[in-house]
Amino acid sequence: MKIVFMGTSDFSVQSLRALVNNGMTPCAVVSQPDKPRGRGYVMAPTPVKAYAQTLNTKVYTPKNATDGELLAILDEINPDISVVVAYGQILPKEVLYRPKFGSVNVHASLLPMYRGAAPINRVIMDGCKQTGITTMYMDEGVDTGDMILTDETEIFQTDDFESLHNRLADMGGKLLVQTLRDIESGTAPRIPQEGQTCYAQRIEKADCKIDFVDTVKNIVNKVRGLCPSPAAFCIYEGKKIKIYKAQDALFDRDLVPGTVVCENDKLYVKALDGLVEIQSLQVEGKKRMDAVSFLRGHHPEFFE
């Protein structure tokens, strides 16, 4: 089967690698254009483009999916199917339906729940116990197409965004390979999405600010769901402090939310219904550190 792969992020790389490792190397890869990255703002390729350049595969980086350039690429290649994994642009229907078998997508949730841009962050932030991967036929809606296959995983209390992202990326690659095999053999199902749904909005700066007038559970889940990037944060002496790891202190004090408690080289902050233990953090302009290192140089009384 002649495959075009469209993807951009680290999550996408795992799906592309799975195709290559299973003898399904795409005839072409489409990714976002190079962008300035890092402190020096040096132009760099996307993770998918960087990996694809190690293969004997043509790589295209059209600026806009809707200006006709991408459609012209598909017309030139004439693929049997397009595989789209975290590409980062809305594809017009002319692009979606151009290949013989249309376009399939790997989505990091159990659809129809958590459609949208940030399903991995949101399932952790919402305290969900389970999530997974869904492959689907793409249509003109946002993650609304008929489902093909699913695979589930438990969300462990030790999971943060990074660990769950990596596990789901690996699962997504494996499920994609099976999906394409089923499509090629004519055995792939088409399962309409029905029932309860929700939308996983893109993470904005306002989503990252910790409100200590909230429950311990919600604060800890926010920290987990945003670690390591963009990271939950609070304010201390006018500076942003990113919080990378936190847990329930399992005891409480009658204090105003935001009040800091330092005991036995441990850092606690009062929340609505208990104390949150801050274990790993980064003061603006400094390196990431543990609570002990932070307390050597700071004597905080209140976090906003």
Short mmCIF file of C-alpha atoms in Angstrom, two decimals:
data_model
loop_
_atom_site.label_atom_id
_atom_site.label_comp_id
_atom_site.label_asym_id
_atom_site.label_seq_id
_atom_site.Cartn_x
_atom_site.Cartn_y
_atom_site.Cartn_z
CA MET A 1 0.00 0.00 0.00
CA LYS A 2 1.35 3.42 -1.00
CA ILE A 3 1.39 5.57 2.14
CA VAL A 4 1.88 9.29 2.72
CA PHE A 5 2.66 10.14 6.34
CA MET A 6 1.76 13.55 7.80
CA GLY A 7 3.09 14.43 11.24
CA THR A 8 5.12 16.91 13.21
CA SER A 9 5.73 16.11 16.88
CA ASP A 10 7.67 13.54 18.92
CA PHE A 11 4.37 11.68 19.31
CA SER A 12 4.20 11.36 15.51
CA VAL A 13 7.72 9.97 15.25
CA GLN A 14 6.75 6.79 17.07
CA SER A 15 4.02 6.05 14.52
CA LEU A 16 6.37 6.72 11.62
CA ARG A 17 9.05 4.53 13.18
CA ALA A 18 6.54 1.70 13.68
CA LEU A 19 5.62 1.84 9.99
CA VAL A 20 9.27 1.69 8.95
CA ASN A 21 10.04 -1.17 11.35
CA ASN A 22 7.14 -3.20 9.95
CA GLY A 23 8.01 -2.81 6.28
CA MET A 24 5.49 -0.04 5.64
CA THR A 25 7.88 2.85 4.94
CA PRO A 26 5.87 5.73 3.47
CA CYS A 27 6.62 6.89 -0.04
CA ALA A 28 6.63 10.47 1.26
CA VAL A 29 6.50 12.37 4.55
CA VAL A 30 4.77 15.71 5.07
CA SER A 31 5.63 17.88 8.08
CA GLN A 32 5.50 21.48 9.24
CA PRO A 33 8.18 23.93 8.02
CA ASP A 34 11.38 24.44 10.01
CA LYS A 35 11.05 26.87 12.91
CA PRO A 36 13.48 28.76 15.17
CA ARG A 37 14.05 26.79 18.35
CA GLY A 38 16.06 26.98 21.55
CA ARG A 39 17.66 29.98 23.20
CA GLY A 40 19.53 30.90 20.03
CA TYR A 41 16.39 30.66 17.88
CA VAL A 42 18.25 28.52 15.35
CA MET A 43 16.13 27.17 12.50
CA ALA A 44 15.50 23.47 13.11
CA PRO A 45 13.36 20.75 11.55
CA THR A 46 10.39 19.18 13.27
CA PRO A 47 11.01 15.84 15.02
CA VAL A 48 9.22 14.03 12.19
CA LYS A 49 11.27 15.73 9.48
CA ALA A 50 14.50 15.05 11.37
CA TYR A 51 13.68 11.35 11.59
CA ALA A 52 12.40 11.14 8.01
CA GLN A 53 15.67 12.60 6.76
CA THR A 54 17.42 9.47 8.03
CA LEU A 55 15.27 7.43 5.65
CA ASN A 56 15.35 7.23 1.88
CA THR A 57 12.05 9.09 1.77
CA LYS A 58 11.00 12.37 0.20
CA VAL A 59 10.05 15.04 2.76
CA TYR A 60 7.67 17.93 2.02
CA THR A 61 7.05 20.94 4.27
CA PRO A 62 4.19 23.00 2.82
CA LYS A 63 3.47 26.22 4.71
CA ASN A 64 -0.31 25.95 4.65
CA ALA A 65 -2.54 22.92 4.23
CA THR A 66 -5.28 24.97 2.57
CA ASP A 67 -3.43 26.91 -0.14
CA GLY A 68 -3.30 24.07 -2.67
CA GLU A 69 0.34 23.09 -2.24
CA LEU A 70 -0.44 20.01 -0.16
CA LEU A 71 -3.15 18.91 -2.57
CA ALA A 72 -0.69 19.24 -5.46
CA ILE A 73 1.78 17.04 -3.56
CA LEU A 74 -0.85 14.33 -3.15
CA ASP A 75 -1.80 14.56 -6.82
CA GLU A 76 1.85 14.08 -7.74
CA ILE A 77 2.34 11.07 -5.43
CA ASN A 78 -1.12 9.50 -5.86
CA PRO A 79 -1.04 7.57 -2.54
CA ASP A 80 -3.44 4.82 -1.53
CA ILE A 81 -3.82 6.32 1.95
CA SER A 82 -2.73 9.27 4.07
CA VAL A 83 -1.73 8.66 7.68
CA VAL A 84 -2.07 11.78 9.85
CA VAL A 85 -0.57 11.83 13.35
CA ALA A 86 -0.34 15.14 15.26
CA TYR A 87 0.30 17.08 12.06
CA GLY A 88 -0.84 20.36 13.58
CA GLN A 89 -3.03 21.80 10.82
CA ILE A 90 -6.67 21.34 9.88
CA LEU A 91 -6.81 19.50 6.56
CA PRO A 92 -9.42 20.49 3.97
CA LYS A 93 -11.77 17.84 2.63
CA GLU A 94 -10.03 17.81 -0.75
CA VAL A 95 -6.85 16.66 0.99
CA LEU A 96 -8.59 14.21 3.32
CA TYR A 97 -10.44 12.34 0.61
CA ARG A 98 -7.87 12.47 -2.21
CA PRO A 99 -6.21 9.06 -1.53
CA LYS A 100 -7.99 5.85 -2.52
CA PHE A 101 -8.65 4.84 1.10
CA GLY A 102 -8.91 8.39 2.42
CA SER A 103 -7.01 9.55 5.51
CA VAL A 104 -6.60 7.81 8.86
CA ASN A 105 -5.58 9.38 12.14
CA VAL A 106 -3.98 8.20 15.40
CA HIS A 107 -5.60 10.05 18.31
CA ALA A 108 -4.42 9.88 21.92
CA SER A 109 -7.71 9.25 23.67
CA LEU A 110 -10.59 6.81 23.75
CA LEU A 111 -12.95 8.59 21.40
CA PRO A 112 -15.48 10.10 21.45
CA MET A 113 -14.06 11.44 24.75
CA TYR A 114 -11.29 14.05 24.66
CA ARG A 115 -11.42 15.13 21.07
CA GLY A 116 -9.08 18.02 20.33
CA ALA A 117 -5.54 19.25 20.75
CA ALA A 118 -4.51 18.27 24.30
CA PRO A 119 -6.08 14.93 25.28
CA ILE A 120 -3.03 13.61 27.17
CA ASN A 121 -2.74 16.71 29.37
CA ARG A 122 -6.46 16.90 30.00
CA VAL A 123 -7.08 13.29 31.05
CA ILE A 124 -4.45 13.63 33.77
CA MET A 125 -5.61 17.10 34.84
CA ASP A 126 -9.18 15.80 35.04
CA GLY A 127 -8.13 12.87 37.25
CA CYS A 128 -9.12 10.15 34.78
CA LYS A 129 -8.09 6.58 35.59
CA GLN A 130 -7.97 5.27 32.02
CA THR A 131 -7.23 6.48 28.51
CA GLY A 132 -5.92 5.01 25.29
CA ILE A 133 -5.45 5.29 21.54
CA THR A 134 -8.06 5.41 18.79
CA THR A 135 -7.44 5.08 15.08
CA MET A 136 -10.13 6.55 12.87
CA TYR A 137 -11.08 7.55 9.36
CA MET A 138 -10.80 11.32 9.19
CA ASP A 139 -13.71 13.50 8.18
CA GLU A 140 -14.21 17.27 8.13
CA GLY A 141 -14.91 17.51 11.87
CA VAL A 142 -12.35 17.65 14.67
CA ASP A 143 -11.72 14.03 15.67
CA THR A 144 -15.28 13.03 14.72
CA GLY A 145 -14.59 10.37 12.07
CA ASP A 146 -15.60 6.71 12.22
CA MET A 147 -13.39 4.73 14.58
CA ILE A 148 -11.34 1.74 13.47
CA LEU A 149 -9.38 0.27 16.41
CA THR A 150 -8.77 1.20 20.05
CA ASP A 151 -6.27 0.23 22.73
CA GLU A 152 -6.54 1.11 26.42
CA THR A 153 -4.12 1.86 29.24
CA GLU A 154 -4.47 2.64 32.92
CA ILE A 155 -3.34 6.08 34.07
CA PHE A 156 -1.12 5.43 37.07
CA GLN A 157 -0.76 7.84 39.97
CA THR A 158 2.94 8.04 39.11
CA ASP A 159 2.21 9.14 35.53
CA ASP A 160 2.82 12.67 34.38
CA PHE A 161 2.36 14.07 30.87
CA GLU A 162 5.76 12.84 29.72
CA SER A 163 5.39 9.22 30.85
CA LEU A 164 1.83 8.89 29.56
CA HIS A 165 2.73 10.63 26.28
CA ASN A 166 5.57 8.18 25.67
CA ARG A 167 3.45 5.13 26.47
CA LEU A 168 0.60 6.29 24.25
CA ALA A 169 2.99 7.15 21.41
CA ASP A 170 4.31 3.59 21.47
CA MET A 171 0.79 2.18 21.62
CA GLY A 172 -0.26 4.43 18.75
CA GLY A 173 2.47 3.13 16.47
CA LYS A 174 1.51 -0.47 17.11
CA LEU A 175 -2.19 0.20 16.62
CA LEU A 176 -1.50 2.09 13.38
CA VAL A 177 0.35 -0.87 11.90
CA GLN A 178 -2.57 -3.18 12.68
CA THR A 179 -5.04 -0.62 11.35
CA LEU A 180 -3.30 -0.38 7.98
CA ARG A 181 -3.07 -4.15 7.72
CA ASP A 182 -6.82 -4.41 8.36
CA ILE A 183 -7.61 -1.69 5.82
CA GLU A 184 -5.48 -3.38 3.18
CA SER A 185 -7.14 -6.75 3.82
CA GLY A 186 -10.63 -5.22 3.80
CA THR A 187 -11.36 -6.25 7.41
CA ALA A 188 -11.14 -2.83 9.09
CA PRO A 189 -14.42 -1.82 10.80
CA ARG A 190 -16.08 1.60 10.62
CA ILE A 191 -17.58 2.42 14.00
CA PRO A 192 -19.56 5.68 14.25
CA GLN A 193 -18.79 7.78 17.29
CA GLU A 194 -21.74 7.80 19.65
CA GLY A 195 -22.43 8.73 23.26
CA GLN A 196 -20.84 11.14 25.70
CA THR A 197 -18.06 13.38 24.40
CA CYS A 198 -15.85 16.23 25.55
CA TYR A 199 -13.24 18.49 23.98
CA ALA A 200 -9.60 18.71 25.08
CA GLN A 201 -8.82 22.37 24.56
CA ARG A 202 -5.27 23.44 23.73
CA ILE A 203 -3.27 24.28 26.85
CA GLU A 204 -3.06 28.03 27.42
CA LYS A 205 -1.01 29.99 29.94
CA ALA A 206 -4.07 30.48 32.16
CA ASP A 207 -4.44 26.69 32.43
CA CYS A 208 -0.95 26.45 33.97
CA LYS A 209 -1.43 28.86 36.89
CA ILE A 210 -1.97 27.06 40.19
CA ASP A 211 -4.84 28.34 42.32
CA PHE A 212 -4.22 27.27 45.88
CA VAL A 213 -7.89 27.91 46.64
CA ASP A 214 -8.45 24.52 45.04
CA THR A 215 -8.32 20.95 46.26
CA VAL A 216 -5.05 19.10 46.78
CA LYS A 217 -6.14 16.49 44.25
CA ASN A 218 -6.81 19.08 41.54
CA ILE A 219 -3.49 20.84 42.15
CA VAL A 220 -1.47 17.61 42.07
CA ASN A 221 -3.25 16.50 38.88
CA LYS A 222 -2.51 19.86 37.24
CA VAL A 223 1.17 19.49 38.09
CA ARG A 224 1.22 15.94 36.68
CA GLY A 225 -0.69 16.86 33.54
CA LEU A 226 1.64 19.73 32.64
CA CYS A 227 5.01 18.17 33.52
CA PRO A 228 7.58 18.75 32.14
CA SER A 229 6.21 21.31 29.69
CA PRO A 230 4.69 23.84 29.80
CA ALA A 231 4.63 23.14 33.57
CA ALA A 232 2.24 24.34 36.24
CA PHE A 233 3.39 27.47 38.04
CA CYS A 234 2.78 29.81 40.94
CA ILE A 235 4.23 33.19 41.91
CA TYR A 236 6.72 33.84 44.72
CA GLU A 237 8.13 37.33 45.37
CA GLY A 238 7.04 38.44 41.91
CA LYS A 239 8.79 35.55 40.15
CA LYS A 240 7.30 32.54 38.42
CA ILE A 241 8.02 29.18 40.01
CA LYS A 242 7.41 26.14 37.84
CA ILE A 243 6.26 23.08 39.77
CA TYR A 244 7.27 19.72 38.32
CA LYS A 245 6.37 17.27 41.05
CA ALA A 246 3.90 17.46 43.92
CA GLN A 247 1.87 15.14 46.09
CA ASP A 248 -0.70 15.09 48.88
CA ALA A 249 1.03 15.75 52.22
CA LEU A 250 -1.56 13.54 53.96
CA PHE A 251 -1.97 16.03 56.81
CA ASP A 252 -3.46 19.49 57.15
CA ARG A 253 -3.07 22.80 58.94
CA ASP A 254 -5.60 25.54 59.60
CA LEU A 255 -4.01 28.18 57.37
CA VAL A 256 -4.89 30.52 54.52
CA PRO A 257 -4.53 28.83 51.10
CA GLY A 258 -1.11 29.68 49.64
CA THR A 259 0.63 29.73 53.02
CA VAL A 260 3.96 27.90 52.95
CA VAL A 261 4.95 25.41 55.63
CA CYS A 262 8.60 24.25 55.85
CA GLU A 263 9.30 21.26 58.09
CA ASN A 264 12.12 18.70 58.09
CA ASP A 265 13.54 19.98 54.79
CA LYS A 266 10.17 19.57 53.12
CA LEU A 267 8.12 22.25 51.39
CA TYR A 268 4.35 22.33 51.81
CA VAL A 269 1.74 24.79 50.57
CA LYS A 270 -1.73 25.08 52.02
CA ALA A 271 -4.55 24.28 49.58
CA LEU A 272 -8.31 24.39 50.10
CA ASP A 273 -8.58 21.02 51.83
CA GLY A 274 -5.05 20.12 52.87
CA LEU A 275 -1.35 20.60 52.22
CA VAL A 276 0.46 19.99 48.93
CA GLU A 277 4.05 18.81 49.19
CA ILE A 278 6.19 20.46 46.50
CA GLN A 279 9.03 18.11 45.59
CA SER A 280 10.56 19.51 42.38
CA LEU A 281 10.47 23.11 41.17
CA GLN A 282 12.26 25.80 39.18
CA VAL A 283 12.55 29.46 40.11
CA GLU A 284 12.43 31.82 37.14
CA GLY A 285 15.97 32.23 35.76
CA LYS A 286 17.32 29.23 37.71
CA LYS A 287 17.73 25.51 37.12
CA ARG A 288 15.24 22.86 38.19
CA MET A 289 15.86 21.72 41.77
CA ASP A 290 14.40 19.66 44.59
CA ALA A 291 12.71 21.18 47.61
CA VAL A 292 15.78 20.78 49.83
CA SER A 293 17.92 22.81 47.42
CA PHE A 294 15.24 25.48 47.14
CA LEU A 295 14.95 25.85 50.90
CA ARG A 296 18.69 26.35 51.29
CA GLY A 297 18.41 29.71 49.54
CA HIS A 298 14.82 30.76 50.21
CA HIS A 299 12.57 31.22 53.21
CA PRO A 300 9.11 31.47 51.62
CA GLU A 301 5.99 32.35 53.56
CA PHE A 302 3.37 32.55 50.81
CA PHE A 303 2.89 31.34 47.21
CA GLU A 304 0.36 33.09 44.97
#
